[in-house]
Coordinates of C-alpha atoms in Angstrom, one line a residue:
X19 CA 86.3 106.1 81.9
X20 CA 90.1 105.2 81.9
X21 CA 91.8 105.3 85.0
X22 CA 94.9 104.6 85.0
X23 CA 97.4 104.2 88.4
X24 CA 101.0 103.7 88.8
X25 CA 101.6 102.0 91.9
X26 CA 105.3 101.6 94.2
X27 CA 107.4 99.2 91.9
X28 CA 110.0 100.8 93.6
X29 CA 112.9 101.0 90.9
X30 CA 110.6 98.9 88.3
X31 CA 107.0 99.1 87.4
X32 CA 103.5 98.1 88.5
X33 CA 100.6 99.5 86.8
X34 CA 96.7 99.3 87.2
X35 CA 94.7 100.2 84.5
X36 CA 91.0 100.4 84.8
X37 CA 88.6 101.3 82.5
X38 CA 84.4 101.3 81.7
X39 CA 82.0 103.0 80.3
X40 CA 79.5 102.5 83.3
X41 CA 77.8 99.1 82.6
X42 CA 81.3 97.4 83.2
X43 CA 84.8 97.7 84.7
X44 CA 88.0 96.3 83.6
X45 CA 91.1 95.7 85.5
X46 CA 94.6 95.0 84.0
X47 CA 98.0 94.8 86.6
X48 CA 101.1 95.7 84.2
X49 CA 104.0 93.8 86.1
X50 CA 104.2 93.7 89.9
X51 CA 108.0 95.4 91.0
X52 CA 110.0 94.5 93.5
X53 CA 108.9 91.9 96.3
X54 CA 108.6 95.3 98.7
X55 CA 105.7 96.7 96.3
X56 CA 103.3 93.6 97.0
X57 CA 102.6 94.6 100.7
X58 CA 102.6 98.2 99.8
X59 CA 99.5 97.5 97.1
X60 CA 97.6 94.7 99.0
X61 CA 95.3 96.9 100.4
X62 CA 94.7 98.6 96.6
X63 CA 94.0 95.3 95.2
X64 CA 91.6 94.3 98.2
X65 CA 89.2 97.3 97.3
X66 CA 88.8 96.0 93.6
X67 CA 85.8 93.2 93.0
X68 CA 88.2 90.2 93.1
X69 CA 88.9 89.9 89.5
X70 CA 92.0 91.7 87.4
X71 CA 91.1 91.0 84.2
X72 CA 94.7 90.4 82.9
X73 CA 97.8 90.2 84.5
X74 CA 100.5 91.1 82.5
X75 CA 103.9 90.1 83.0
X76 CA 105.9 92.0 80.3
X77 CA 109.7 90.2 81.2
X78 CA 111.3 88.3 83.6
X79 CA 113.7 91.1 84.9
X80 CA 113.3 91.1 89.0
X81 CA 112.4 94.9 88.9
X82 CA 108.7 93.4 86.9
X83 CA 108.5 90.1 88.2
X84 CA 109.4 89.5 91.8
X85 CA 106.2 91.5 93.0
X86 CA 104.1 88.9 91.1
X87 CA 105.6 86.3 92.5
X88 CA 104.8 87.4 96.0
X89 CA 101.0 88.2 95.2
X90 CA 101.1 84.6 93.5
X91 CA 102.2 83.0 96.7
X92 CA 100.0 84.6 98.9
X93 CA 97.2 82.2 99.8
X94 CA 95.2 84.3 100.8
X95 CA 95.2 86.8 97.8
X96 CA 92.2 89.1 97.5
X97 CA 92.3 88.5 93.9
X98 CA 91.8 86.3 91.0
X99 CA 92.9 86.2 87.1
X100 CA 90.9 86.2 84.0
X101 CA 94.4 85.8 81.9
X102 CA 97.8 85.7 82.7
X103 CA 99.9 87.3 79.5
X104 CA 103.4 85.7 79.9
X105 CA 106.1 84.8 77.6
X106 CA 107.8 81.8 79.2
X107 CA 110.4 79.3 78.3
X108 CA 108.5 77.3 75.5
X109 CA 106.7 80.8 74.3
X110 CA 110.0 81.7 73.7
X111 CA 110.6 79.1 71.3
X112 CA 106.7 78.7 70.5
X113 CA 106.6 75.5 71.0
X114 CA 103.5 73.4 72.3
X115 CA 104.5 71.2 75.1
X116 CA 107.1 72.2 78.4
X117 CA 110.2 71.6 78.4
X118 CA 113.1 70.8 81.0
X119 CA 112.9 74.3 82.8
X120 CA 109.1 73.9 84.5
X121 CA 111.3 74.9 87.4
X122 CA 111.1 78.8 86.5
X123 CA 109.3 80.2 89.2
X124 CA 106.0 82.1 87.9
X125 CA 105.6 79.2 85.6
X126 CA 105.7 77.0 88.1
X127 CA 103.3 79.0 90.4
X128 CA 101.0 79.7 87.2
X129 CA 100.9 75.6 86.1
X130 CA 100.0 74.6 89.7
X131 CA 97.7 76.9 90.6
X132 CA 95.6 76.7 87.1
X133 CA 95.8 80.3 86.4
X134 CA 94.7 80.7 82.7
X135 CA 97.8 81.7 81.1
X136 CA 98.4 83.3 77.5
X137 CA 94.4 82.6 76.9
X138 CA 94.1 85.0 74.9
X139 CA 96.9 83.8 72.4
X140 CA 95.5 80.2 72.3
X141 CA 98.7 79.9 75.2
X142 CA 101.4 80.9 72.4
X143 CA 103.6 83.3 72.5
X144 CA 102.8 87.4 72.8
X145 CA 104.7 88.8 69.9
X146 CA 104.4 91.3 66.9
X147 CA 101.8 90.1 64.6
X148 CA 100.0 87.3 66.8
X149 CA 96.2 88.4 66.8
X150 CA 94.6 88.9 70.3
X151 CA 91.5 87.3 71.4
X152 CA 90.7 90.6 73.3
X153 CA 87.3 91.9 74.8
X154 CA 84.4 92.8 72.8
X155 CA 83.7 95.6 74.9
X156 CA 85.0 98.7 72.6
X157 CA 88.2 99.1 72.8
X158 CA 90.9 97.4 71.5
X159 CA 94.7 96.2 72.1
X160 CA 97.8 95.8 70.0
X161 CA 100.8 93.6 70.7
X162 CA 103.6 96.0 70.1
X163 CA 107.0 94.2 71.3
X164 CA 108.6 91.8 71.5
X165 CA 109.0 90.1 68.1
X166 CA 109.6 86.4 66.7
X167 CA 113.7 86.8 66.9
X168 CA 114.2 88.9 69.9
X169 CA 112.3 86.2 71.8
X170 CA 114.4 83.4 70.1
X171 CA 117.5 85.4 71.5
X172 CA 116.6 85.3 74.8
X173 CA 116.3 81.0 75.0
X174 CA 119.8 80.1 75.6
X175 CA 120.8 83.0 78.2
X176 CA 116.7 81.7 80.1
X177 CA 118.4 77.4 79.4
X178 CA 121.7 78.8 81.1
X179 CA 120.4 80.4 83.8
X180 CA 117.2 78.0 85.5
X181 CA 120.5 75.2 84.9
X182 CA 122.2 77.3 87.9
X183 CA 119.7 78.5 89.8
X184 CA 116.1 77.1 89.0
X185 CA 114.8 80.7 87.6
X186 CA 115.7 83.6 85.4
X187 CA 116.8 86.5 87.6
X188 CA 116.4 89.4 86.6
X189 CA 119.8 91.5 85.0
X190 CA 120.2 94.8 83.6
X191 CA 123.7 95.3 82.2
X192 CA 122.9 99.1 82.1
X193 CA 125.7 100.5 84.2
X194 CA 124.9 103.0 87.0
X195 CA 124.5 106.4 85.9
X196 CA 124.6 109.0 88.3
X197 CA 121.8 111.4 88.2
X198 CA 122.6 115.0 86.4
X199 CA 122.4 116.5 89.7
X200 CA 125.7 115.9 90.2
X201 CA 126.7 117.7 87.6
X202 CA 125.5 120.7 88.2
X203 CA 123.4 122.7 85.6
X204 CA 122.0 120.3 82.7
X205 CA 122.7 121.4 79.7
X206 CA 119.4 119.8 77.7
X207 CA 120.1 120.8 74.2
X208 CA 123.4 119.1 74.4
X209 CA 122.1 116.1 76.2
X210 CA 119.5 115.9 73.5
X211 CA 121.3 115.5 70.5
X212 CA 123.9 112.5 72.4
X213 CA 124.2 109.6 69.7
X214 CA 121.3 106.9 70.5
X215 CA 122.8 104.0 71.5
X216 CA 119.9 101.0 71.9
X217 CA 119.6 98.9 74.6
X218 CA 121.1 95.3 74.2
X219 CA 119.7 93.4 77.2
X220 CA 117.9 90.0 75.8
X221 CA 115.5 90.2 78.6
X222 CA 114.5 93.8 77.8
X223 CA 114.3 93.4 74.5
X224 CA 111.6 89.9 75.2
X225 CA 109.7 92.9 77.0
X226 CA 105.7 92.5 76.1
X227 CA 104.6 96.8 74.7
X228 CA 101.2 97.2 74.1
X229 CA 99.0 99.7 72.8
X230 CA 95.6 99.9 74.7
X231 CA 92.6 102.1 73.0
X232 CA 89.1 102.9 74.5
X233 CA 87.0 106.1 73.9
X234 CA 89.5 107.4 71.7
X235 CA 91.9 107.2 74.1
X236 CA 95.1 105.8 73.7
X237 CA 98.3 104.8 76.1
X238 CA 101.2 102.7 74.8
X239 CA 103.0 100.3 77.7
X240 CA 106.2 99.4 77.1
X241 CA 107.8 97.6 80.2
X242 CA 111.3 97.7 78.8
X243 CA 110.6 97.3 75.1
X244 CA 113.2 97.6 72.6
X245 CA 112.8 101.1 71.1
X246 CA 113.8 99.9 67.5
X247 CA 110.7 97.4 67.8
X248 CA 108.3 100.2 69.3
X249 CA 109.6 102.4 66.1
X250 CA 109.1 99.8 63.7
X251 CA 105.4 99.5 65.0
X252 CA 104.4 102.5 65.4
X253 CA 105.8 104.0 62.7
X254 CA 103.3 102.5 59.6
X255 CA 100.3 103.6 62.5
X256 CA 101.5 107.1 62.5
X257 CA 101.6 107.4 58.6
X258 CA 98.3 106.2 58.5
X259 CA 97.4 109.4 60.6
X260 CA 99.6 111.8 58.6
X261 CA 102.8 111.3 60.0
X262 CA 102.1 111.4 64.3
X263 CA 100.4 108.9 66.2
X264 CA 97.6 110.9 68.7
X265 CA 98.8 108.7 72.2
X266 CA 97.1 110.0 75.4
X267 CA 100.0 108.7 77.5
X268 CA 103.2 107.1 76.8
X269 CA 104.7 104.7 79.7
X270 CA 108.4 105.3 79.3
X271 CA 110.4 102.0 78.7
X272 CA 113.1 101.1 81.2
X273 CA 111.8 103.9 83.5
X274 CA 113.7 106.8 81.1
X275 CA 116.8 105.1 79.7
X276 CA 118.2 106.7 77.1
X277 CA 118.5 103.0 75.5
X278 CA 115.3 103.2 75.3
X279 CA 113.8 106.2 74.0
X280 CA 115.1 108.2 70.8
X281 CA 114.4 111.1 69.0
X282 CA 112.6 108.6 66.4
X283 CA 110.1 107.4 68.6
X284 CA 109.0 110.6 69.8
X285 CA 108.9 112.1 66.0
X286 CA 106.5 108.9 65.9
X287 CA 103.9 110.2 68.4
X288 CA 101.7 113.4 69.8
X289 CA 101.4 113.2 73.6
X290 CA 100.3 114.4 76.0
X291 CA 101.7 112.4 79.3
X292 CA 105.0 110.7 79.6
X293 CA 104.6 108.6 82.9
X294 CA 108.3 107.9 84.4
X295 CA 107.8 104.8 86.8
X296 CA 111.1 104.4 89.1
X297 CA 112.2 105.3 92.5
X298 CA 115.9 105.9 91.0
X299 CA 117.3 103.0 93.1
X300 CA 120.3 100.6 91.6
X301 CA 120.5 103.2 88.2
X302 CA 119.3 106.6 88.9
X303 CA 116.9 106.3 86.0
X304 CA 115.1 108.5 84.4
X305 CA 118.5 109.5 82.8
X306 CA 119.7 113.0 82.5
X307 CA 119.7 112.0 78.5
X308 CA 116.2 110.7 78.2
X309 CA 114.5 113.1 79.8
X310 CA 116.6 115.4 77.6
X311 CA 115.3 114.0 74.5
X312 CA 111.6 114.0 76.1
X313 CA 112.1 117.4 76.7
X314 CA 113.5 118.9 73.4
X315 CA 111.4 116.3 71.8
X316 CA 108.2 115.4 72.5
X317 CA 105.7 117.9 71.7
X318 CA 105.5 121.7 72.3
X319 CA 103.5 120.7 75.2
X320 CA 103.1 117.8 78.0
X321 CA 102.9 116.7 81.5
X322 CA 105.7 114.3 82.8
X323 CA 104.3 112.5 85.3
X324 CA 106.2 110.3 88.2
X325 CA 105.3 108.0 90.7
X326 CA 108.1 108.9 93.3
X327 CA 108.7 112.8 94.4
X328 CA 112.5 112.7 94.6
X329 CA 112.6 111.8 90.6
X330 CA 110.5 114.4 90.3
X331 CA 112.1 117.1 91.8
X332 CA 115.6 117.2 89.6
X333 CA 113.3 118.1 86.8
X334 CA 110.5 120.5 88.5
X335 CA 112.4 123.4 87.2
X336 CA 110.4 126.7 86.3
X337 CA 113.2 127.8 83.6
X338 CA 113.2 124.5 81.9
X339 CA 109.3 124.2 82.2
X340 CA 108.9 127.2 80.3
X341 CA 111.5 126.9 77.9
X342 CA 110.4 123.1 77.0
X343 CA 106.9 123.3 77.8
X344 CA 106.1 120.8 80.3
X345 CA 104.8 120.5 83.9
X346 CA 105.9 118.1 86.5
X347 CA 103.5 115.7 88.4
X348 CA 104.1 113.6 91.4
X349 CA 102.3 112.1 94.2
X350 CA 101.5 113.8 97.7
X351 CA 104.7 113.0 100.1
X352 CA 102.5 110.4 101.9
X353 CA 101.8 108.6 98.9
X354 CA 105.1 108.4 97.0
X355 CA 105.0 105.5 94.8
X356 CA 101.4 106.0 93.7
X357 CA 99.9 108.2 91.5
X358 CA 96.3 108.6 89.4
X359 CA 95.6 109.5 86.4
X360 CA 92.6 109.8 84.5
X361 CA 91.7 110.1 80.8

């Protein structure tokens, strides 16, 4: 059993995977949203057992973290942690001991509340190529992003910011980009084949992408991973299997940027979901170009799946779901902002 649910992150993501095979159930929360998705989930999180397994917090932009920070701060939290997976200020640097910006919020809230944190890494950093103490249980998980340098990149901008204000906001310098409905008919071929231009936000490019595997299933979460870094891991995995990597589900980074997702990465893989998790507030994502690419792109046929109807509906289209192959799921009208999806 995999279950996995994308819950209201509003325009960032929260995600609850589950998964068992009967004798036991395992619970990880990928990122937390905005503070307005924590009250919108307590009640989810008060029907589990009382134990997430691991909470991962894949960056520090506010869209990820600012919903953890609320569920950290309530007292009365139906919920504990097995691991917290968290690159902070000295995982950045990978050094042992802390250094002069304790102040940063979620650290702060993890060292006083003796939350295990980065267990299992031995409380290092969560890069490419640092081995994972993971769960003897069957299935298996892969550090994907961020690497050494890109999390070196990011110390001076965290140092500059917790001097002015005590914590890393979060900052996206992605301008807004109106959605294609305001363009009138979308042109996808065109849209398609627009240069790739990668995304150069530090933070984003810190962003933890993992690749989970149980039952010979696989999903790949990439918060807002770099897609250079995602290619340049999955690429020797896909040779291995002939030239595509089989992926069950592919959470698309920065909610369908198209800074984030290129034509390379989806030569990479063969799948069958790509989840979109975004409400479309502050940058109108996914982007008319993304989704361009995922439809000309990846795989004669899929399922795009979003957590919020309104993103949904620009692309429920019956003449470019037959021409590209793909159906459109969303939640029930009274549910937008979760979905569930099982594998």
């Amino acid at each position: 059993m995999i279950r996995l649910r994308m819950l209201p992150g509003e325009d960032g993501d929260c995600l609850l995977l589950e998964y068992g095979d009967g004798e036991f159930v395992r619970r990880m929360l990928i990122d937390g949203g905005r503070a307005g998705t924590y009250p919108r989930i307590k009640s989810t999180l008060a029907g589990l057992d009382g134990l997430i397994d691991v909470l991962v917090v894949t960056h520090v932009d506010q869209d990820h973290i600012l919903g953890v920070l609320a569920l950290l701060n309530d007292a009365q939290r139906s919920v504990r942690f097995g691991d917290v997976w968290f690159n902070g200020f000295d995982q950045l640097l990978d050094a042992e001991g802390f250094g002069a910006q304790d102040g940063e919020k979620l650290t702060t809230a993890l060292m006083e509340q003796r939350i295990p944190w980065n267990i299992a890494f031995s409380g290092r950093s969560i890069e490419v190529g640092r081995p994972v103490d993971w769960f003897d249980d069957g299935s298996t998980m892969d550090v994907l992003s961020p690497d050494r340098t890109q999390l070196e990149k990011l110390a001076p901008d965290w140092v500059a910011e917790c001097t002015r204000h005590g914590l890393i906001p979060g900052r996206d310098p992605i301008p807004d980009v109106p959605g294609f409905e305001s363009f009138g008919p979308v042109d996808v071929d065109a849209l398609a084949a627009s240069p790739f231009e990668p995304d150069r936000s530090k933070p984003n490019r810190s962003s933890i992408g993992l690749l989970f595997e149980f039952e010979g299933r696989r999903i790949v979460l990439t918060g807002d991973a770099d897609d250079r870094r995602l290619v340049s891991s999955i690429r020797p995995r896909a040779l291995e299997e002939g030239g595509k990597l089989r992926v069950d589900a592919l959470k698309v980074a920065h909610h369908g940027s198209d800074r984030n997702i290129s034509k390379d990465l989806l030569d990479l893989i063969d799948c069958d979901r790509y989840l979109i998790s975004t409400s479309g507030a502050r940058h109108a994502h996914p982007n008319e170009i993304a989704m361009a690419r995922i439809l000309k792109h990846g795989g004669p046929q899929k399922e795009i799946v979003f957590n919020y109807r309104e993103r949904a509906q620009l692309w429920d289209v019956d003449d470019l779901k037959t021409r590209f192959g793909y159906s459109v799921t969303a939640p029930a009208q009274e549910e937008d902002g979760f979905i569930t999806l099982e594998f």
